[in-house]
Amino acid sequence: MSHRPLEDTIAQPVGTTLERYIMRTQSEFPYATGELSQLLRDIALAGKIVSREINRAGLAEVAGAFGQQNVQGEQQQKLDVVANIRFIRALTNGGQACAVLSEEEDGIVHTGNVQGKYVVAIDPLDGSSNIDVNVSIGTIFSIYRRVSPYGAPATEADFLQGGRRQIAAGYILYGSSTMLVYTTGHGVVGFTYESSLGEFFLSHPRMIIPETGSIFSCNEGNWHDYPEYVRDYLTRCKERRCSGRYVGSLVADYHRNLLVGGIYLYPPTQKNPDGKLRLLYESFPLAFVIEQAGGRAEAGPGRGRVMDLIPTHFHQRTPLFTGSYSLVDELLGMETT
Ligand code: AHG
Ligand code: MN
Ligand code: MN
């Protein structure tokens, strides 16, 4: 079977608003009850609010360290906190999510919507080291239908279902323009935000990653800590005169490669044998999107496809190699002795 994605079942014209798009394509959703549609609307709404906060960050003195650490011992930024609050609030008010797992929270955040059928895992602000330097950042989200009974609080098992159980996933990129990109398992669509109208408009009706590309994206500062097969692969890329492009915001690096073709690598290092990226709210959603766009996401030799992984804990990490199909294929073919 080809890994290239299937044709869209319902094509919509460029310029369609997100709202209209969601209404028209609702029947594509695995659970066409309108609830998932509402969840996507809630995420888009929080994205608009966060986009506004980011745009005024330099003026409103919201940039800079918050003076607290998150559960993983990292310095929290004010915008990390702001984005976390905005997304949780939107998902709480929307009523469809019974619980949220956030990078910024240790455990499950119960929204009080015990009848809600969905749970959402989220990296509210990705690329936080770039907040203060006016470089693109993002939000990443992943949606599951809960497995615990309706009416009761969500449980750990709702979030530990594994990549293949995602029913929707995507990201918001706060870049030169703000974009929402998502999949519900029927290809990948991209919307661009027009802030003066307060609307997302369909700008990328069918996102397909080129089969190959000439960009590699990784933190080469970690070169000496990379496994040999990764160094050999990067040497090959350089011999081919590929371009190195690394923003340091996963969403931005990933989005560029999705559009023009390339490979993103966050390999295991000596210090972090599982890499740095988080499985539930970074690697799973981006793996779902890239596969729906005809690309590939792997956790590295011997670890398999990211979508096949079954997590054991919330803030679990995984190495990530993702992007154009043939580039990831080539990496996996490297000698690992
Ligand atoms: P976050 O800001 O959500 O903690 O994520 C940061 C991640 C990711 O965005 C980026 O690709 C990666 O960290 C960069 O790590 P290095 O600085 O180690 O390259
Ligand atoms: Mn992140
Ligand atoms: Mn983050």
XYZ file of C-alpha atoms and ligand atoms in Angstrom:
358
model
C 0.000 0.000 0.000
C 1.287 3.465 -0.839
C 2.137 5.730 2.041
C 0.851 8.688 0.065
C -2.346 10.057 1.619
C -5.770 9.478 0.177
C -7.510 12.213 -1.726
C -9.719 14.515 0.259
C -13.257 13.301 0.418
C -14.643 16.816 0.609
C -12.574 19.567 -0.999
C -13.275 23.092 0.165
C -12.217 26.295 -1.583
C -9.401 28.490 -0.304
C -10.851 31.381 1.688
C -13.524 29.320 3.446
C -13.702 30.338 7.094
C -12.732 27.762 9.698
C -16.267 27.880 11.035
C -17.814 27.053 7.661
C -15.164 24.460 6.926
C -15.861 22.670 10.188
C -19.600 22.702 9.509
C -19.218 21.390 5.967
C -16.768 18.627 6.814
C -18.317 17.556 10.072
C -19.616 14.355 8.533
C -16.002 13.262 7.899
C -15.360 13.016 11.596
C -15.361 9.590 13.151
C -17.978 10.748 15.646
C -20.094 13.149 13.643
C -21.971 14.579 16.555
C -20.637 18.109 16.417
C -18.726 17.753 19.667
C -15.342 17.369 18.041
C -16.197 20.370 15.884
C -16.813 22.373 19.027
C -13.464 21.260 20.458
C -11.658 22.493 17.369
C -13.488 25.800 17.647
C -12.444 26.105 21.298
C -8.817 25.455 20.411
C -8.986 27.997 17.585
C -10.493 30.576 19.943
C -7.741 30.109 22.532
C -5.229 30.282 19.674
C -6.567 33.688 18.659
C -6.276 34.960 22.201
C -2.744 33.614 22.624
C -1.797 35.058 19.235
C -2.907 38.462 20.494
C -0.953 38.057 23.735
C 2.162 37.090 21.774
C 1.864 40.035 19.418
C 1.790 42.486 22.282
C 4.344 40.623 24.404
C 7.101 43.208 23.953
C 4.782 46.049 24.903
C 2.792 44.536 27.694
C 5.800 43.291 29.641
C 4.510 39.758 29.524
C 7.775 38.508 28.051
C 10.407 37.272 30.455
C 10.753 34.712 33.158
C 7.814 34.136 35.437
C 10.083 33.213 38.290
C 8.653 29.730 38.743
C 9.547 26.322 37.405
C 7.121 23.904 35.772
C 6.766 20.263 36.779
C 9.776 19.280 34.717
C 12.047 21.762 36.460
C 12.119 24.142 33.514
C 11.910 27.871 33.847
C 8.338 28.901 33.067
C 7.813 31.976 30.958
C 4.914 34.294 31.480
C 3.545 33.308 28.101
C 3.819 29.622 28.982
C 1.568 30.327 31.911
C -0.740 32.611 29.943
C -1.149 30.114 27.107
C -1.758 27.267 29.544
C -4.512 29.221 31.265
C -6.118 30.311 27.981
C -6.302 26.841 26.480
C -7.550 25.194 29.658
C -10.170 27.905 30.086
C -11.385 27.592 26.481
C -11.595 23.805 26.739
C -13.375 24.077 30.087
C -15.912 26.597 28.830
C -16.487 24.695 25.588
C -17.808 21.728 27.565
C -16.616 18.882 25.315
C -13.305 18.073 27.031
C -13.603 16.330 30.367
C -9.899 16.695 31.065
C -6.693 18.251 29.805
C -3.097 17.106 30.105
C -0.701 20.003 29.714
C 3.066 20.249 29.567
C 2.722 22.875 32.252
C 0.769 20.722 34.693
C 1.922 17.701 36.638
C -1.282 15.683 36.495
C -4.663 15.663 34.828
C -6.598 18.931 34.845
C -10.257 18.029 35.342
C -12.487 20.574 33.644
C -15.623 19.608 35.535
C -17.319 18.568 32.275
C -17.761 14.993 33.424
C -20.115 14.279 30.534
C -17.490 15.460 28.037
C -16.429 12.657 25.706
C -12.929 13.899 24.897
C -9.563 14.487 26.504
C -6.940 16.857 25.134
C -3.159 16.694 25.561
C -1.489 20.016 24.879
C 1.827 21.839 24.705
C 0.327 25.299 25.183
C 3.482 27.180 24.224
C 6.136 25.384 22.236
C 9.520 27.001 21.700
C 9.449 29.064 24.857
C 13.143 29.947 24.608
C 12.150 31.989 21.554
C 9.462 34.091 23.245
C 11.771 36.864 24.354
C 13.608 37.094 21.046
C 10.593 37.563 18.774
C 11.001 34.249 16.962
C 8.139 31.944 15.910
C 6.539 29.775 18.578
C 3.544 27.437 18.628
C 0.904 25.326 20.352
C 0.529 21.565 19.792
C -2.600 19.536 20.612
C -3.838 15.973 20.494
C -7.417 14.761 21.028
C -8.681 11.348 22.178
C -12.113 10.009 22.828
C -12.113 9.009 26.474
C -12.167 5.333 27.439
C -13.394 5.923 31.010
C -17.143 6.022 31.622
C -19.022 9.238 30.905
C -20.171 10.979 34.036
C -17.065 10.035 36.016
C -13.731 11.893 36.201
C -11.213 11.163 33.424
C -8.472 8.677 34.245
C -4.835 8.099 33.326
C -5.892 5.491 30.795
C -7.738 8.157 28.782
C -4.397 9.812 28.011
C -2.260 6.682 27.654
C -4.146 5.119 24.736
C -1.294 5.394 22.225
C -0.743 7.453 19.091
C -3.048 5.466 16.862
C -6.032 6.243 19.067
C -5.814 9.994 18.423
C -8.921 11.217 16.645
C -7.603 14.676 15.836
C -4.344 16.544 16.282
C -2.638 19.659 15.093
C -0.762 22.800 15.916
C -0.954 26.549 15.840
C 2.084 28.415 14.572
C 2.531 31.986 15.747
C 4.868 33.040 12.953
C 4.950 35.788 10.368
C 1.273 34.945 10.320
C -0.680 32.744 12.715
C -1.743 29.411 11.255
C -3.855 26.510 12.471
C -2.986 23.151 10.930
C -4.868 19.989 11.858
C -5.979 16.542 10.875
C -8.972 14.438 11.817
C -7.548 11.490 9.907
C -8.675 12.727 6.497
C -5.602 14.571 5.313
C -4.173 17.809 6.653
C -5.646 21.286 6.316
C -4.150 24.669 7.131
C -5.885 27.927 8.034
C -4.319 31.368 8.209
C -5.517 33.889 10.752
C -6.640 37.305 9.561
C -6.410 39.277 12.764
C -8.331 42.357 11.620
C -11.336 40.120 10.870
C -10.703 37.758 13.778
C -11.121 34.718 11.536
C -9.097 31.750 10.383
C -9.408 31.247 6.611
C -8.594 28.080 4.706
C -5.262 28.734 3.005
C -3.815 25.230 2.615
C -6.686 22.889 1.649
C -4.549 19.785 1.203
C -1.137 19.753 2.828
C 1.198 17.114 1.440
C 4.858 16.994 2.352
C 7.250 16.577 -0.579
C 8.536 13.014 -0.862
C 12.065 14.292 -0.362
C 13.800 17.570 0.424
C 17.104 19.254 1.076
C 16.722 20.570 4.624
C 17.884 18.963 7.836
C 16.795 20.454 11.169
C 18.465 19.561 14.438
C 20.467 21.131 17.226
C 23.965 20.537 15.945
C 25.333 21.758 19.256
C 24.536 18.248 20.472
C 26.706 16.684 17.737
C 29.145 15.042 20.118
C 26.297 13.485 22.080
C 24.484 12.071 19.045
C 24.653 8.361 18.234
C 27.034 7.545 15.404
C 24.275 6.698 12.902
C 22.856 10.206 13.337
C 26.267 11.809 12.794
C 26.810 9.622 9.722
C 23.412 10.627 8.380
C 24.061 14.332 8.931
C 27.453 13.996 7.245
C 25.687 12.527 4.244
C 23.245 15.433 4.196
C 26.161 17.840 4.192
C 27.943 15.941 1.441
C 24.785 16.439 -0.626
C 24.969 20.149 0.255
C 21.618 20.089 2.048
C 20.720 23.198 4.041
C 20.722 23.189 7.821
C 17.729 25.079 9.229
C 16.948 25.110 12.941
C 14.718 27.649 14.643
C 14.596 25.806 17.970
C 10.797 25.889 18.054
C 9.611 22.444 17.065
C 6.401 23.744 15.501
C 8.289 26.213 13.300
C 10.945 23.739 12.183
C 8.329 21.086 11.533
C 6.003 23.408 9.639
C 8.757 24.597 7.306
C 9.737 21.041 6.495
C 6.103 20.065 5.969
C 5.773 22.791 3.341
C 9.066 22.473 1.492
C 10.354 18.994 2.380
C 13.057 18.059 4.853
C 13.808 16.097 7.991
C 13.571 17.124 11.648
C 15.713 15.226 14.123
C 15.671 15.215 17.895
C 17.835 12.155 18.522
C 18.694 10.469 21.784
C 21.726 12.055 23.421
C 24.054 10.817 26.128
C 22.333 13.045 28.648
C 18.808 12.304 27.377
C 18.647 8.749 25.991
C 14.979 9.311 25.124
C 15.643 12.641 23.484
C 13.941 15.783 24.685
C 10.547 15.908 23.039
C 7.431 14.822 24.852
C 5.447 11.953 23.412
C 1.889 12.891 24.325
C 1.756 16.533 23.334
C 4.659 16.940 20.900
C 5.563 13.749 19.056
C 2.162 11.991 18.859
C 0.236 14.915 17.367
C 3.003 15.852 14.943
C 3.382 12.204 13.915
C -0.358 11.995 13.173
C -0.218 15.158 11.072
C 2.913 14.175 9.138
C 1.571 10.716 8.296
C -1.670 12.264 7.103
C 0.448 14.546 4.911
C 2.314 11.589 3.392
C 5.427 11.891 5.540
C 6.910 9.765 8.254
C 7.607 9.962 11.997
C 9.874 7.436 13.660
C 11.361 7.129 17.116
C 14.628 5.736 15.727
C 16.182 2.361 14.943
C 14.703 -0.395 17.097
C 12.031 1.889 18.540
C 9.586 1.924 15.644
C 6.920 4.218 14.342
C 5.949 6.996 16.741
C 2.215 6.379 16.176
C 2.624 2.785 17.392
C 4.111 3.738 20.768
C 2.059 3.138 23.897
C 2.993 5.579 26.646
C 3.382 4.563 30.255
C 3.464 8.032 31.788
C 2.254 11.518 30.968
C 5.439 13.471 30.430
C 7.330 10.672 28.705
C 9.937 11.625 26.114
C 10.867 10.062 22.814
C 13.475 10.597 20.136
C 11.868 11.971 16.981
C 12.843 11.723 13.329
C 10.149 13.186 11.141
C 9.567 14.732 7.750
C 9.784 13.689 4.111
C 9.250 9.985 3.685
C 12.417 9.177 1.782
C 14.664 11.186 4.125
C 13.380 9.416 7.236
C 13.678 6.155 5.331
C 17.308 6.899 4.557
C 18.032 7.694 8.197
C 16.523 4.402 9.342
C 18.705 2.609 6.818
C 21.918 3.852 8.416
C 24.248 1.327 9.983
C 23.655 1.388 13.749
C 26.530 -0.788 14.951
P 8.971 23.747 24.950
O 9.258 25.204 24.726
O 7.520 23.412 24.803
O 9.583 23.223 26.229
O 9.629 22.928 23.770
C 10.964 23.181 23.420
C 11.420 22.102 22.483
C 11.050 22.298 21.034
O 10.223 23.337 20.738
C 12.356 22.532 20.354
O 12.373 21.930 19.118
C 13.348 21.947 21.278
O 12.820 22.073 22.547
C 14.662 22.643 21.191
O 15.550 22.012 22.033
P 17.092 22.355 22.009
O 17.229 23.715 22.586
O 17.699 21.273 22.848
O 17.544 22.288 20.568
Mn 7.353 22.030 23.203
Mn 5.880 24.181 25.904
